[in-house]
PDB file of C-alpha atoms in Angstrom:
ATOM      1  CA  MET A   1     -29.998 -15.734  19.242  1.00 87.00           C
ATOM      2  CA  HIS A   2     -31.307 -15.985  15.680  1.00 93.00           C
ATOM      3  CA  PRO A   3     -30.214 -14.600  12.285  1.00 96.00           C
ATOM      4  CA  GLY A   4     -31.260 -11.169  11.115  1.00 95.00           C
ATOM      5  CA  PRO A   5     -33.668 -10.652   8.178  1.00 96.00           C
ATOM      6  CA  THR A   6     -31.058 -11.222   5.456  1.00 97.00           C
ATOM      7  CA  ASN A   7     -28.532 -13.266   7.446  1.00 98.00           C
ATOM      8  CA  SER A   8     -25.856 -10.844   6.265  1.00 98.00           C
ATOM      9  CA  LEU A   9     -23.546  -8.032   7.337  1.00 98.00           C
ATOM     10  CA  THR A  10     -26.041  -5.433   6.168  1.00 98.00           C
ATOM     11  CA  ASP A  11     -28.522  -6.583   8.802  1.00 97.00           C
ATOM     12  CA  ILE A  12     -26.564  -3.975  10.757  1.00 97.00           C
ATOM     13  CA  GLU A  13     -28.191  -0.702   9.840  1.00 95.00           C
ATOM     14  CA  ASP A  14     -26.015   1.840   7.987  1.00 96.00           C
ATOM     15  CA  LEU A  15     -23.489  -0.726   6.744  1.00 98.00           C
ATOM     16  CA  LEU A  16     -23.041  -1.097   2.990  1.00 98.00           C
ATOM     17  CA  VAL A  17     -21.190  -3.817   1.071  1.00 98.00           C
ATOM     18  CA  GLY A  18     -19.916  -3.606  -2.485  1.00 98.00           C
ATOM     19  CA  ASN A  19     -18.400  -6.316  -4.688  1.00 98.00           C
ATOM     20  CA  ALA A  20     -16.462  -6.066  -7.927  1.00 98.00           C
ATOM     21  CA  GLN A  21     -14.721  -8.848  -9.788  1.00 97.00           C
ATOM     22  CA  ASP A  22     -13.021  -9.726 -13.059  1.00 97.00           C
ATOM     23  CA  ASN A  23     -14.031 -13.234 -14.058  1.00 96.00           C
ATOM     24  CA  ALA A  24     -11.110 -13.685 -16.449  1.00 95.00           C
ATOM     25  CA  LEU A  25      -8.726 -12.553 -13.745  1.00 96.00           C
ATOM     26  CA  LYS A  26     -10.517 -14.847 -11.269  1.00 97.00           C
ATOM     27  CA  SER A  27     -10.179 -12.230  -8.569  1.00 98.00           C
ATOM     28  CA  GLY A  28     -12.017  -9.313  -7.050  1.00 98.00           C
ATOM     29  CA  VAL A  29     -12.613  -6.860  -4.246  1.00 98.00           C
ATOM     30  CA  THR A  30     -15.162  -6.422  -1.464  1.00 98.00           C
ATOM     31  CA  VAL A  31     -15.678  -3.102   0.344  1.00 98.00           C
ATOM     32  CA  VAL A  32     -17.471  -2.404   3.621  1.00 98.00           C
ATOM     33  CA  THR A  33     -18.456   1.208   4.234  1.00 98.00           C
ATOM     34  CA  ALA A  34     -21.152   3.370   5.810  1.00 97.00           C
ATOM     35  CA  ALA A  35     -22.553   6.870   5.553  1.00 93.00           C
ATOM     36  CA  ARG A  36     -20.277   8.010   8.368  1.00 95.00           C
ATOM     37  CA  PRO A  37     -16.928   6.844   9.794  1.00 96.00           C
ATOM     38  CA  PHE A  38     -16.968   3.898  12.185  1.00 97.00           C
ATOM     39  CA  THR A  39     -14.776   2.634  15.017  1.00 97.00           C
ATOM     40  CA  ALA A  40     -12.731  -0.433  14.086  1.00 97.00           C
ATOM     41  CA  SER A  41      -9.805  -2.590  15.128  1.00 97.00           C
ATOM     42  CA  VAL A  42      -8.088  -5.710  13.838  1.00 98.00           C
ATOM     43  CA  ALA A  43      -6.494  -8.969  14.977  1.00 97.00           C
ATOM     44  CA  VAL A  44      -4.044 -10.990  12.882  1.00 96.00           C
ATOM     45  CA  MET A  45      -3.380 -14.645  13.710  1.00 93.00           C
ATOM     46  CA  GLY A  46      -2.072 -16.029  10.428  1.00 91.00           C
ATOM     47  CA  GLY A  47       1.626 -16.294   9.664  1.00 91.00           C
ATOM     48  CA  ALA A  48       1.576 -14.572   6.253  1.00 90.00           C
ATOM     49  CA  PRO A  49      -0.673 -11.491   6.305  1.00 93.00           C
ATOM     50  CA  GLY A  50      -0.857  -8.766   3.686  1.00 94.00           C
ATOM     51  CA  THR A  51      -2.294  -5.489   4.924  1.00 96.00           C
ATOM     52  CA  ARG A  52      -2.575  -1.743   4.441  1.00 96.00           C
ATOM     53  CA  GLU A  53      -3.045   0.840   7.218  1.00 96.00           C
ATOM     54  CA  THR A  54      -3.883  -1.745   9.853  1.00 95.00           C
ATOM     55  CA  ASP A  55      -1.400  -0.257  12.349  1.00 95.00           C
ATOM     56  CA  LEU A  56      -3.718   2.711  12.855  1.00 95.00           C
ATOM     57  CA  LEU A  57      -6.403   0.313  14.152  1.00 97.00           C
ATOM     58  CA  ALA A  58      -4.376  -0.612  17.255  1.00 96.00           C
ATOM     59  CA  PRO A  59      -6.140   0.536  20.432  1.00 94.00           C
ATOM     60  CA  ASP A  60      -3.290   2.888  21.366  1.00 94.00           C
ATOM     61  CA  LYS A  61      -3.237   4.710  18.013  1.00 94.00           C
ATOM     62  CA  SER A  62      -4.866   8.137  17.704  1.00 91.00           C
ATOM     63  CA  VAL A  63      -7.207   7.459  14.763  1.00 89.00           C
ATOM     64  CA  ALA A  64     -10.719   7.221  16.167  1.00 88.00           C
ATOM     65  CA  ALA A  65     -12.647   6.004  13.102  1.00 95.00           C
ATOM     66  CA  VAL A  66     -12.194   4.904   9.498  1.00 97.00           C
ATOM     67  CA  ASP A  67     -14.240   5.351   6.331  1.00 97.00           C
ATOM     68  CA  ALA A  68     -14.136   1.868   4.806  1.00 98.00           C
ATOM     69  CA  LEU A  69     -12.544  -1.563   5.034  1.00 98.00           C
ATOM     70  CA  VAL A  70     -11.318  -3.526   2.023  1.00 98.00           C
ATOM     71  CA  LEU A  71     -10.967  -7.266   1.405  1.00 98.00           C
ATOM     72  CA  ALA A  72      -9.210  -8.124  -1.855  1.00 98.00           C
ATOM     73  CA  GLY A  73      -7.651 -10.888  -3.859  1.00 97.00           C
ATOM     74  CA  GLY A  74      -4.408 -10.378  -5.708  1.00 95.00           C
ATOM     75  CA  SER A  75      -1.855 -10.782  -2.931  1.00 95.00           C
ATOM     76  CA  ALA A  76       0.315  -7.621  -2.688  1.00 95.00           C
ATOM     77  CA  TYR A  77      -1.181  -6.277  -5.924  1.00 97.00           C
ATOM     78  CA  GLY A  78      -4.617  -6.327  -4.302  1.00 97.00           C
ATOM     79  CA  LEU A  79      -3.608  -3.774  -1.698  1.00 97.00           C
ATOM     80  CA  ASP A  80      -3.981  -1.165  -4.445  1.00 97.00           C
ATOM     81  CA  ALA A  81      -7.747  -1.722  -4.228  1.00 98.00           C
ATOM     82  CA  CYS A  82      -7.616   0.536  -1.182  1.00 98.00           C
ATOM     83  CA  SER A  83      -6.314   3.341  -3.432  1.00 98.00           C
ATOM     84  CA  GLY A  84      -9.390   3.050  -5.622  1.00 98.00           C
ATOM     85  CA  VAL A  85     -11.629   3.260  -2.575  1.00 98.00           C
ATOM     86  CA  VAL A  86      -9.670   6.281  -1.338  1.00 98.00           C
ATOM     87  CA  ASP A  87     -10.201   7.919  -4.736  1.00 97.00           C
ATOM     88  CA  GLY A  88     -13.951   7.418  -4.527  1.00 97.00           C
ATOM     89  CA  LEU A  89     -14.262   8.613  -0.954  1.00 97.00           C
ATOM     90  CA  ARG A  90     -12.161  11.691  -1.663  1.00 96.00           C
ATOM     91  CA  ALA A  91     -14.379  12.534  -4.642  1.00 95.00           C
ATOM     92  CA  ALA A  92     -17.344  12.344  -2.268  1.00 95.00           C
ATOM     93  CA  GLY A  93     -15.648  14.637   0.261  1.00 93.00           C
ATOM     94  CA  ARG A  94     -15.228  11.827   2.771  1.00 94.00           C
ATOM     95  CA  GLY A  95     -12.211  11.532   5.030  1.00 91.00           C
ATOM     96  CA  PHE A  96     -10.252  12.770   8.019  1.00 90.00           C
ATOM     97  CA  ARG A  97      -9.805  16.530   7.827  1.00 90.00           C
ATOM     98  CA  VAL A  98      -6.535  18.299   8.573  1.00 89.00           C
ATOM     99  CA  GLY A  99      -7.096  21.926   7.710  1.00 89.00           C
ATOM    100  CA  PRO A 100      -8.156  22.002   4.052  1.00 90.00           C
ATOM    101  CA  ALA A 101      -6.857  18.459   3.421  1.00 91.00           C
ATOM    102  CA  VAL A 102      -9.251  15.497   3.301  1.00 92.00           C
ATOM    103  CA  ILE A 103      -7.720  12.061   3.898  1.00 93.00           C
ATOM    104  CA  PRO A 104      -9.970   8.982   3.569  1.00 96.00           C
ATOM    105  CA  LEU A 105      -8.865   6.247   5.961  1.00 97.00           C
ATOM    106  CA  VAL A 106      -9.198   2.822   4.354  1.00 97.00           C
ATOM    107  CA  PRO A 107      -7.459  -0.175   5.944  1.00 98.00           C
ATOM    108  CA  GLY A 108      -7.394  -3.348   3.883  1.00 98.00           C
ATOM    109  CA  ALA A 109      -6.253  -6.954   3.748  1.00 98.00           C
ATOM    110  CA  ILE A 110      -5.561  -9.351   0.905  1.00 97.00           C
ATOM    111  CA  LEU A 111      -5.617 -13.047   0.140  1.00 97.00           C
ATOM    112  CA  PHE A 112      -3.430 -14.990  -2.288  1.00 95.00           C
ATOM    113  CA  ASP A 113      -5.238 -16.065  -5.469  1.00 95.00           C
ATOM    114  CA  LEU A 114      -2.466 -15.705  -8.063  1.00 94.00           C
ATOM    115  CA  LEU A 115      -2.295 -19.434  -8.917  1.00 92.00           C
ATOM    116  CA  ASN A 116      -5.988 -20.197  -9.371  1.00 93.00           C
ATOM    117  CA  GLY A 117      -6.120 -20.501 -13.166  1.00 91.00           C
ATOM    118  CA  GLY A 118      -7.080 -16.893 -13.904  1.00 93.00           C
ATOM    119  CA  GLU A 119      -5.479 -14.556 -16.422  1.00 93.00           C
ATOM    120  CA  LYS A 120      -2.760 -12.705 -14.514  1.00 93.00           C
ATOM    121  CA  SER A 121      -0.659 -11.170 -17.307  1.00 92.00           C
ATOM    122  CA  TRP A 122      -1.934  -7.606 -16.877  1.00 92.00           C
ATOM    123  CA  GLU A 123       0.169  -4.568 -17.730  1.00 92.00           C
ATOM    124  CA  THR A 124      -1.695  -2.198 -15.414  1.00 95.00           C
ATOM    125  CA  ASN A 125      -2.614  -3.328 -11.911  1.00 97.00           C
ATOM    126  CA  PRO A 126      -6.404  -3.942 -12.098  1.00 97.00           C
ATOM    127  CA  TYR A 127      -7.138  -3.716  -8.398  1.00 98.00           C
ATOM    128  CA  ARG A 128      -7.373   0.074  -8.086  1.00 98.00           C
ATOM    129  CA  ALA A 129     -10.228   0.084 -10.597  1.00 98.00           C
ATOM    130  CA  LEU A 130     -11.866  -2.911  -8.924  1.00 98.00           C
ATOM    131  CA  GLY A 131     -11.711  -1.140  -5.565  1.00 98.00           C
ATOM    132  CA  ARG A 132     -13.392   1.948  -6.987  1.00 98.00           C
ATOM    133  CA  ALA A 133     -16.064  -0.172  -8.679  1.00 98.00           C
ATOM    134  CA  ALA A 134     -16.787  -2.062  -5.454  1.00 98.00           C
ATOM    135  CA  LEU A 135     -17.187   1.206  -3.535  1.00 98.00           C
ATOM    136  CA  ASP A 136     -19.414   2.719  -6.227  1.00 97.00           C
ATOM    137  CA  GLY A 137     -21.638  -0.375  -6.141  1.00 97.00           C
ATOM    138  CA  ALA A 138     -21.936  -0.623  -2.350  1.00 97.00           C
ATOM    139  CA  GLY A 139     -25.440  -1.157  -1.017  1.00 97.00           C
ATOM    140  CA  THR A 140     -27.517  -3.188   1.405  1.00 96.00           C
ATOM    141  CA  GLY A 141     -27.991  -6.133  -0.951  1.00 96.00           C
ATOM    142  CA  PHE A 142     -25.066  -8.182  -2.211  1.00 97.00           C
ATOM    143  CA  ASP A 143     -24.277 -11.642  -3.547  1.00 97.00           C
ATOM    144  CA  ILE A 144     -22.105 -14.271  -1.892  1.00 98.00           C
ATOM    145  CA  GLY A 145     -20.119 -17.217  -3.229  1.00 98.00           C
ATOM    146  CA  THR A 146     -17.922 -16.621  -6.278  1.00 98.00           C
ATOM    147  CA  VAL A 147     -18.008 -12.817  -6.109  1.00 98.00           C
ATOM    148  CA  GLY A 148     -15.929  -9.920  -4.816  1.00 98.00           C
ATOM    149  CA  ALA A 149     -12.851 -10.876  -2.836  1.00 98.00           C
ATOM    150  CA  GLY A 150     -14.045 -14.488  -2.914  1.00 97.00           C
ATOM    151  CA  THR A 151     -14.067 -14.755  -6.712  1.00 97.00           C
ATOM    152  CA  GLY A 152     -10.823 -16.702  -6.963  1.00 95.00           C
ATOM    153  CA  ALA A 153     -10.676 -18.103  -3.455  1.00 96.00           C
ATOM    154  CA  LEU A 154      -9.788 -21.758  -2.841  1.00 95.00           C
ATOM    155  CA  SER A 155      -9.773 -24.027   0.183  1.00 94.00           C
ATOM    156  CA  ALA A 156      -7.751 -27.205   0.572  1.00 91.00           C
ATOM    157  CA  MET A 157     -10.159 -29.365  -1.386  1.00 90.00           C
ATOM    158  CA  LEU A 158     -12.876 -27.101  -2.827  1.00 95.00           C
ATOM    159  CA  LYS A 159     -13.442 -23.621  -4.234  1.00 96.00           C
ATOM    160  CA  GLY A 160     -13.672 -20.945  -1.587  1.00 97.00           C
ATOM    161  CA  GLY A 161     -15.736 -17.800  -1.788  1.00 98.00           C
ATOM    162  CA  LEU A 162     -17.388 -14.863  -0.062  1.00 98.00           C
ATOM    163  CA  GLY A 163     -19.766 -15.600   2.804  1.00 98.00           C
ATOM    164  CA  THR A 164     -21.811 -13.775   5.406  1.00 98.00           C
ATOM    165  CA  ALA A 165     -24.039 -14.484   8.412  1.00 98.00           C
ATOM    166  CA  SER A 166     -25.714 -12.574  11.244  1.00 98.00           C
ATOM    167  CA  LEU A 167     -27.253 -12.998  14.691  1.00 98.00           C
ATOM    168  CA  ARG A 168     -29.713 -10.933  16.713  1.00 96.00           C
ATOM    169  CA  LEU A 169     -28.713 -10.906  20.390  1.00 96.00           C
ATOM    170  CA  PRO A 170     -31.110 -10.894  23.364  1.00 93.00           C
ATOM    171  CA  ASP A 171     -30.310  -7.232  24.101  1.00 91.00           C
ATOM    172  CA  GLY A 172     -31.578  -6.230  20.648  1.00 92.00           C
ATOM    173  CA  SER A 173     -28.163  -5.666  19.082  1.00 95.00           C
ATOM    174  CA  THR A 174     -27.014  -7.365  15.889  1.00 97.00           C
ATOM    175  CA  VAL A 175     -23.681  -9.045  15.208  1.00 98.00           C
ATOM    176  CA  ALA A 176     -22.608 -10.160  11.733  1.00 98.00           C
ATOM    177  CA  ALA A 177     -19.644 -11.412   9.733  1.00 98.00           C
ATOM    178  CA  LEU A 178     -18.421 -11.106   6.164  1.00 98.00           C
ATOM    179  CA  VAL A 179     -15.560 -13.326   5.008  1.00 98.00           C
ATOM    180  CA  ALA A 180     -13.424 -14.105   1.987  1.00 98.00           C
ATOM    181  CA  ALA A 181     -12.602 -17.750   2.678  1.00 97.00           C
ATOM    182  CA  ASN A 182      -9.382 -18.968   1.040  1.00 96.00           C
ATOM    183  CA  PRO A 183      -7.828 -21.194   3.723  1.00 95.00           C
ATOM    184  CA  VAL A 184      -4.932 -23.636   3.556  1.00 92.00           C
ATOM    185  CA  GLY A 185      -7.127 -25.930   5.624  1.00 93.00           C
ATOM    186  CA  ALA A 186     -10.200 -27.898   4.647  1.00 93.00           C
ATOM    187  CA  VAL A 187     -13.712 -26.646   5.382  1.00 95.00           C
ATOM    188  CA  THR A 188     -15.225 -30.082   4.868  1.00 95.00           C
ATOM    189  CA  THR A 189     -14.502 -33.404   6.524  1.00 93.00           C
ATOM    190  CA  PRO A 190     -13.005 -36.295   4.513  1.00 91.00           C
ATOM    191  CA  GLY A 191     -15.373 -36.984   1.628  1.00 89.00           C
ATOM    192  CA  ASP A 192     -16.118 -33.257   1.250  1.00 91.00           C
ATOM    193  CA  ARG A 193     -19.801 -33.611   2.111  1.00 93.00           C
ATOM    194  CA  HIS A 194     -20.045 -32.421   5.714  1.00 95.00           C
ATOM    195  CA  PHE A 195     -18.828 -29.019   6.889  1.00 96.00           C
ATOM    196  CA  TYR A 196     -16.692 -28.689   9.995  1.00 96.00           C
ATOM    197  CA  ALA A 197     -19.021 -25.763  10.783  1.00 97.00           C
ATOM    198  CA  ALA A 198     -22.094 -28.037  10.809  1.00 96.00           C
ATOM    199  CA  PRO A 199     -22.707 -27.934  14.598  1.00 96.00           C
ATOM    200  CA  PHE A 200     -23.235 -24.173  14.310  1.00 97.00           C
ATOM    201  CA  GLU A 201     -25.524 -24.171  11.245  1.00 97.00           C
ATOM    202  CA  ILE A 202     -28.919 -22.446  11.512  1.00 97.00           C
ATOM    203  CA  ASP A 203     -31.956 -23.323   9.377  1.00 96.00           C
ATOM    204  CA  GLY A 204     -30.047 -25.330   6.768  1.00 96.00           C
ATOM    205  CA  GLU A 205     -28.098 -22.282   5.610  1.00 97.00           C
ATOM    206  CA  PHE A 206     -25.349 -24.413   4.080  1.00 96.00           C
ATOM    207  CA  GLY A 207     -27.189 -27.575   3.138  1.00 93.00           C
ATOM    208  CA  GLY A 208     -28.529 -28.866   6.436  1.00 93.00           C
ATOM    209  CA  LEU A 209     -26.625 -32.161   6.244  1.00 92.00           C
ATOM    210  CA  GLY A 210     -25.553 -32.082   9.873  1.00 94.00           C
ATOM    211  CA  SER A 211     -22.263 -33.135  11.390  1.00 90.00           C
ATOM    212  CA  ASP A 212     -20.074 -35.927  10.054  1.00 86.00           C
ATOM    213  CA  PRO A 213     -20.856 -39.042  12.112  1.00 89.00           C
ATOM    214  CA  ALA A 214     -17.237 -40.242  11.860  1.00 83.00           C
ATOM    215  CA  SER A 215     -14.763 -39.642  14.658  1.00 74.00           C
ATOM    216  CA  GLY A 216     -11.087 -38.705  14.654  1.00 75.00           C
ATOM    217  CA  LEU A 217     -11.642 -36.224  11.821  1.00 74.00           C
ATOM    218  CA  GLY A 218      -8.538 -34.194  12.592  1.00 67.00           C
ATOM    219  CA  ARG A 219      -6.046 -37.064  12.419  1.00 58.00           C
ATOM    220  CA  ASN A 220      -5.766 -37.663   8.675  1.00 57.00           C
ATOM    221  CA  LEU A 221      -4.604 -34.264   7.432  1.00 56.00           C
ATOM    222  CA  GLU A 222      -1.536 -35.579   5.607  1.00 52.00           C
ATOM    223  CA  SER A 223      -3.616 -37.881   3.463  1.00 50.00           C
ATOM    224  CA  ARG A 224      -5.841 -35.026   2.310  1.00 54.00           C
ATOM    225  CA  LYS A 225      -3.153 -32.928   0.556  1.00 55.00           C
ATOM    226  CA  MET A 226      -4.198 -29.917   2.591  1.00 54.00           C
ATOM    227  CA  SER A 227      -3.427 -27.498  -0.211  1.00 49.00           C
ATOM    228  CA  ARG A 228      -3.046 -28.233  -3.907  1.00 50.00           C
ATOM    229  CA  LEU A 229      -1.149 -24.960  -4.279  1.00 47.00           C
ATOM    230  CA  SER A 230       2.346 -23.927  -3.292  1.00 48.00           C
ATOM    231  CA  PRO A 231       3.127 -22.693   0.227  1.00 51.00           C
ATOM    232  CA  ARG A 232       2.094 -19.149   1.188  1.00 47.00           C
ATOM    233  CA  SER A 233      -0.899 -19.361  -1.098  1.00 68.00           C
ATOM    234  CA  ASN A 234      -3.962 -18.854   1.046  1.00 86.00           C
ATOM    235  CA  THR A 235      -5.660 -16.728   3.769  1.00 92.00           C
ATOM    236  CA  THR A 236      -9.049 -16.142   5.367  1.00 96.00           C
ATOM    237  CA  ILE A 237      -9.876 -12.450   5.819  1.00 97.00           C
ATOM    238  CA  ALA A 238     -13.030 -11.178   7.466  1.00 98.00           C
ATOM    239  CA  VAL A 239     -15.031  -8.299   8.887  1.00 98.00           C
ATOM    240  CA  VAL A 240     -17.197  -8.763  11.964  1.00 98.00           C
ATOM    241  CA  ALA A 241     -19.502  -5.970  13.022  1.00 98.00           C
ATOM    242  CA  THR A 242     -22.108  -4.887  15.547  1.00 98.00           C
ATOM    243  CA  ASP A 243     -24.417  -1.959  16.112  1.00 96.00           C
ATOM    244  CA  ALA A 244     -23.825  -2.131  19.866  1.00 96.00           C
ATOM    245  CA  SER A 245     -21.432   0.469  21.256  1.00 96.00           C
ATOM    246  CA  LEU A 246     -17.796  -0.614  21.590  1.00 96.00           C
ATOM    247  CA  SER A 247     -14.574   1.250  22.231  1.00 96.00           C
ATOM    248  CA  LYS A 248     -11.631   0.717  19.913  1.00 96.00           C
ATOM    249  CA  ALA A 249     -10.019  -1.555  22.510  1.00 97.00           C
ATOM    250  CA  GLU A 250     -13.240  -3.558  22.796  1.00 97.00           C
ATOM    251  CA  CYS A 251     -13.363  -3.909  19.002  1.00 97.00           C
ATOM    252  CA  HIS A 252      -9.878  -5.388  19.220  1.00 97.00           C
ATOM    253  CA  ARG A 253     -11.055  -7.909  21.789  1.00 97.00           C
ATOM    254  CA  VAL A 254     -14.041  -8.862  19.599  1.00 98.00           C
ATOM    255  CA  ALA A 255     -11.718  -9.333  16.603  1.00 98.00           C
ATOM    256  CA  ILE A 256      -9.563 -11.697  18.667  1.00 98.00           C
ATOM    257  CA  ALA A 257     -12.597 -13.681  19.840  1.00 98.00           C
ATOM    258  CA  ALA A 258     -13.928 -13.925  16.290  1.00 98.00           C
ATOM    259  CA  HIS A 259     -10.836 -15.870  15.212  1.00 98.00           C
ATOM    260  CA  ASP A 260     -12.351 -18.851  17.026  1.00 97.00           C
ATOM    261  CA  GLY A 261     -14.839 -18.885  14.166  1.00 98.00           C
ATOM    262  CA  ILE A 262     -12.068 -19.556  11.662  1.00 97.00           C
ATOM    263  CA  ALA A 263     -10.680 -22.375  13.784  1.00 96.00           C
ATOM    264  CA  ARG A 264     -14.107 -24.043  14.023  1.00 97.00           C
ATOM    265  CA  ALA A 265     -14.684 -23.923  10.276  1.00 97.00           C
ATOM    266  CA  CYS A 266     -11.190 -24.561   8.829  1.00 95.00           C
ATOM    267  CA  VAL A 267      -8.889 -27.451   9.738  1.00 93.00           C
ATOM    268  CA  PRO A 268      -6.129 -26.509  10.268  1.00 92.00           C
ATOM    269  CA  ALA A 269      -6.400 -22.745  10.810  1.00 91.00           C
ATOM    270  CA  HIS A 270      -3.932 -19.915  11.481  1.00 94.00           C
ATOM    271  CA  THR A 271      -1.094 -21.717   9.713  1.00 91.00           C
ATOM    272  CA  PRO A 272       2.267 -20.208   8.693  1.00 91.00           C
ATOM    273  CA  HIS A 273       0.904 -20.027   5.139  1.00 89.00           C
ATOM    274  CA  ASP A 274      -2.376 -18.241   5.982  1.00 92.00           C
ATOM    275  CA  GLY A 275      -2.663 -14.524   6.616  1.00 89.00           C
ATOM    276  CA  ASP A 276      -5.778 -15.005   8.747  1.00 95.00           C
ATOM    277  CA  LEU A 277      -7.091 -11.600   9.788  1.00 97.00           C
ATOM    278  CA  VAL A 278     -10.327 -10.257  11.284  1.00 98.00           C
ATOM    279  CA  PHE A 279     -11.457  -6.645  11.334  1.00 98.00           C
ATOM    280  CA  ALA A 280     -14.067  -5.736  13.957  1.00 98.00           C
ATOM    281  CA  LEU A 281     -16.209  -2.613  13.728  1.00 98.00           C
ATOM    282  CA  THR A 282     -19.113  -0.919  15.442  1.00 97.00           C
ATOM    283  CA  THR A 283     -21.614   1.576  14.096  1.00 96.00           C
ATOM    284  CA  ASP A 284     -22.207   2.706  17.716  1.00 91.00           C
ATOM    285  CA  ALA A 285     -25.946   2.921  17.124  1.00 90.00           C
ATOM    286  CA  GLY A 286     -27.009   0.979  20.196  1.00 85.00           C
ATOM    287  CA  PRO A 287     -26.383   0.604  23.923  1.00 87.00           C
ATOM    288  CA  PRO A 288     -23.027  -0.502  25.340  1.00 92.00           C
ATOM    289  CA  ALA A 289     -22.157  -3.988  24.173  1.00 92.00           C
ATOM    290  CA  ASP A 290     -21.692  -7.051  26.318  1.00 95.00           C
ATOM    291  CA  VAL A 291     -18.193  -7.633  24.976  1.00 96.00           C
ATOM    292  CA  THR A 292     -18.099 -11.311  25.940  1.00 97.00           C
ATOM    293  CA  LEU A 293     -21.409 -12.106  24.231  1.00 97.00           C
ATOM    294  CA  THR A 294     -20.584  -9.929  21.228  1.00 97.00           C
ATOM    295  CA  GLY A 295     -17.261 -11.713  20.717  1.00 97.00           C
ATOM    296  CA  HIS A 296     -18.936 -15.100  21.057  1.00 97.00           C
ATOM    297  CA  ALA A 297     -21.616 -14.156  18.536  1.00 98.00           C
ATOM    298  CA  ALA A 298     -18.986 -12.805  16.138  1.00 98.00           C
ATOM    299  CA  ALA A 299     -17.170 -16.149  16.226  1.00 98.00           C
ATOM    300  CA  LEU A 300     -20.415 -18.040  15.583  1.00 98.00           C
ATOM    301  CA  CYS A 301     -21.259 -15.779  12.648  1.00 98.00           C
ATOM    302  CA  LEU A 302     -17.780 -16.158  11.175  1.00 98.00           C
ATOM    303  CA  THR A 303     -17.944 -19.958  11.389  1.00 98.00           C
ATOM    304  CA  ARG A 304     -21.259 -19.989   9.552  1.00 98.00           C
ATOM    305  CA  ALA A 305     -20.126 -17.378   7.014  1.00 98.00           C
ATOM    306  CA  ILE A 306     -17.116 -19.492   6.019  1.00 98.00           C
ATOM    307  CA  ALA A 307     -19.281 -22.538   5.347  1.00 98.00           C
ATOM    308  CA  ARG A 308     -21.792 -20.405   3.420  1.00 98.00           C
ATOM    309  CA  ALA A 309     -18.950 -19.034   1.277  1.00 98.00           C
ATOM    310  CA  ILE A 310     -17.956 -22.509   0.130  1.00 98.00           C
ATOM    311  CA  TYR A 311     -21.562 -23.724  -0.134  1.00 98.00           C
ATOM    312  CA  HIS A 312     -22.514 -20.863  -2.485  1.00 98.00           C
ATOM    313  CA  ALA A 313     -19.411 -21.025  -4.708  1.00 97.00           C
ATOM    314  CA  THR A 314     -20.191 -21.541  -8.384  1.00 97.00           C
ATOM    315  CA  PRO A 315     -18.120 -23.069 -11.215  1.00 95.00           C
ATOM    316  CA  ALA A 316     -16.311 -20.991 -13.819  1.00 94.00           C
ATOM    317  CA  PRO A 317     -14.190 -21.774 -16.887  1.00 93.00           C
ATOM    318  CA  GLY A 318     -10.612 -22.646 -16.010  1.00 91.00           C
ATOM    319  CA  ASP A 319     -11.314 -23.675 -12.408  1.00 93.00           C
ATOM    320  CA  ILE A 320      -8.647 -25.862 -10.833  1.00 91.00           C
ATOM    321  CA  MET A 321     -10.881 -27.096  -7.986  1.00 93.00           C
ATOM    322  CA  PRO A 322     -14.504 -28.236  -7.850  1.00 95.00           C
ATOM    323  CA  CYS A 323     -17.313 -26.412  -6.065  1.00 96.00           C
ATOM    324  CA  TRP A 324     -19.012 -28.046  -3.096  1.00 95.00           C
ATOM    325  CA  ARG A 325     -22.236 -28.349  -5.076  1.00 92.00           C
ATOM    326  CA  ASP A 326     -20.472 -30.095  -7.961  1.00 89.00           C
ATOM    327  CA  ALA A 327     -18.711 -32.471  -5.573  1.00 86.00           C
ATOM    328  CA  ASN A 328     -22.087 -33.292  -3.996  1.00 89.00           C
ATOM    329  CA  ALA A 329     -24.262 -33.205  -7.109  1.00 79.00           C
ATOM    330  CA  GLU A 330     -26.054 -36.385  -6.066  1.00 73.00           C
ATOM    331  CA  LEU A 331     -27.608 -34.693  -3.030  1.00 66.00           C
TER     332      LEU A 331
END
């Protein structure tokens, strides 16, 4: 397996990604959509999720496909980003039809970034407009790092961000991940130089420094002040995708498998204070998927995407945590 041409979610044909952010707010929105509805499911393994319309993604629910998926900052306020995306899709005539009614189906998930130093004294919730802007700007090329839903993201010791990665499988299908990484846990080992994801890195995509040569890296969590914020202040939310054909139930299984990618990249993961969630989707453009291999590849992509999110984060006025590149400026 090797990365696709752009090492991103849009290596999967037909998928589009849009980002919108407010730098003063230190928050933003990321939207995944396509020219036609796609099959999707979701798996939640964090203890503090924030979601909209995720129940309809359960394998036993009647909805067959959705029009977009939303990742947003803003905690509960950020769920309104889905409304902005719904507005845009409705204006384009997109959605599930019931007689003359058109209902865009837009599940979403949020992360907590309300205590990151940004200006949060708004009078009108800004996330609806950010959602619409992210949808309107969706395309095949997009930035990562301090953008979109990753704009105000933080990890235990460093700024978080938005990351992506892809893999081409031997059967010709593509698997990819897109993540807003804002975990309670650390993504780097003590010293903040080496990534926990290092064993899975490809072609130096997040610095090429290799694995930490030290041992016992999981034993000293208490000494690292695993989050400088208050409890219930984090979350890693992601989309994994493939062009191989999957049923809704198989998408659910791939979403579950992809959570291994969070656990490999973030220590600890899936805590009571994270809302860790993974959406899985298929564009159904290819042959039937090998569900085991697709799930494995999704986890690998998600691990790499998390490290890339932190690696590509950039500094901004008012930051309360350093970026990886600032912390390792001597390299």
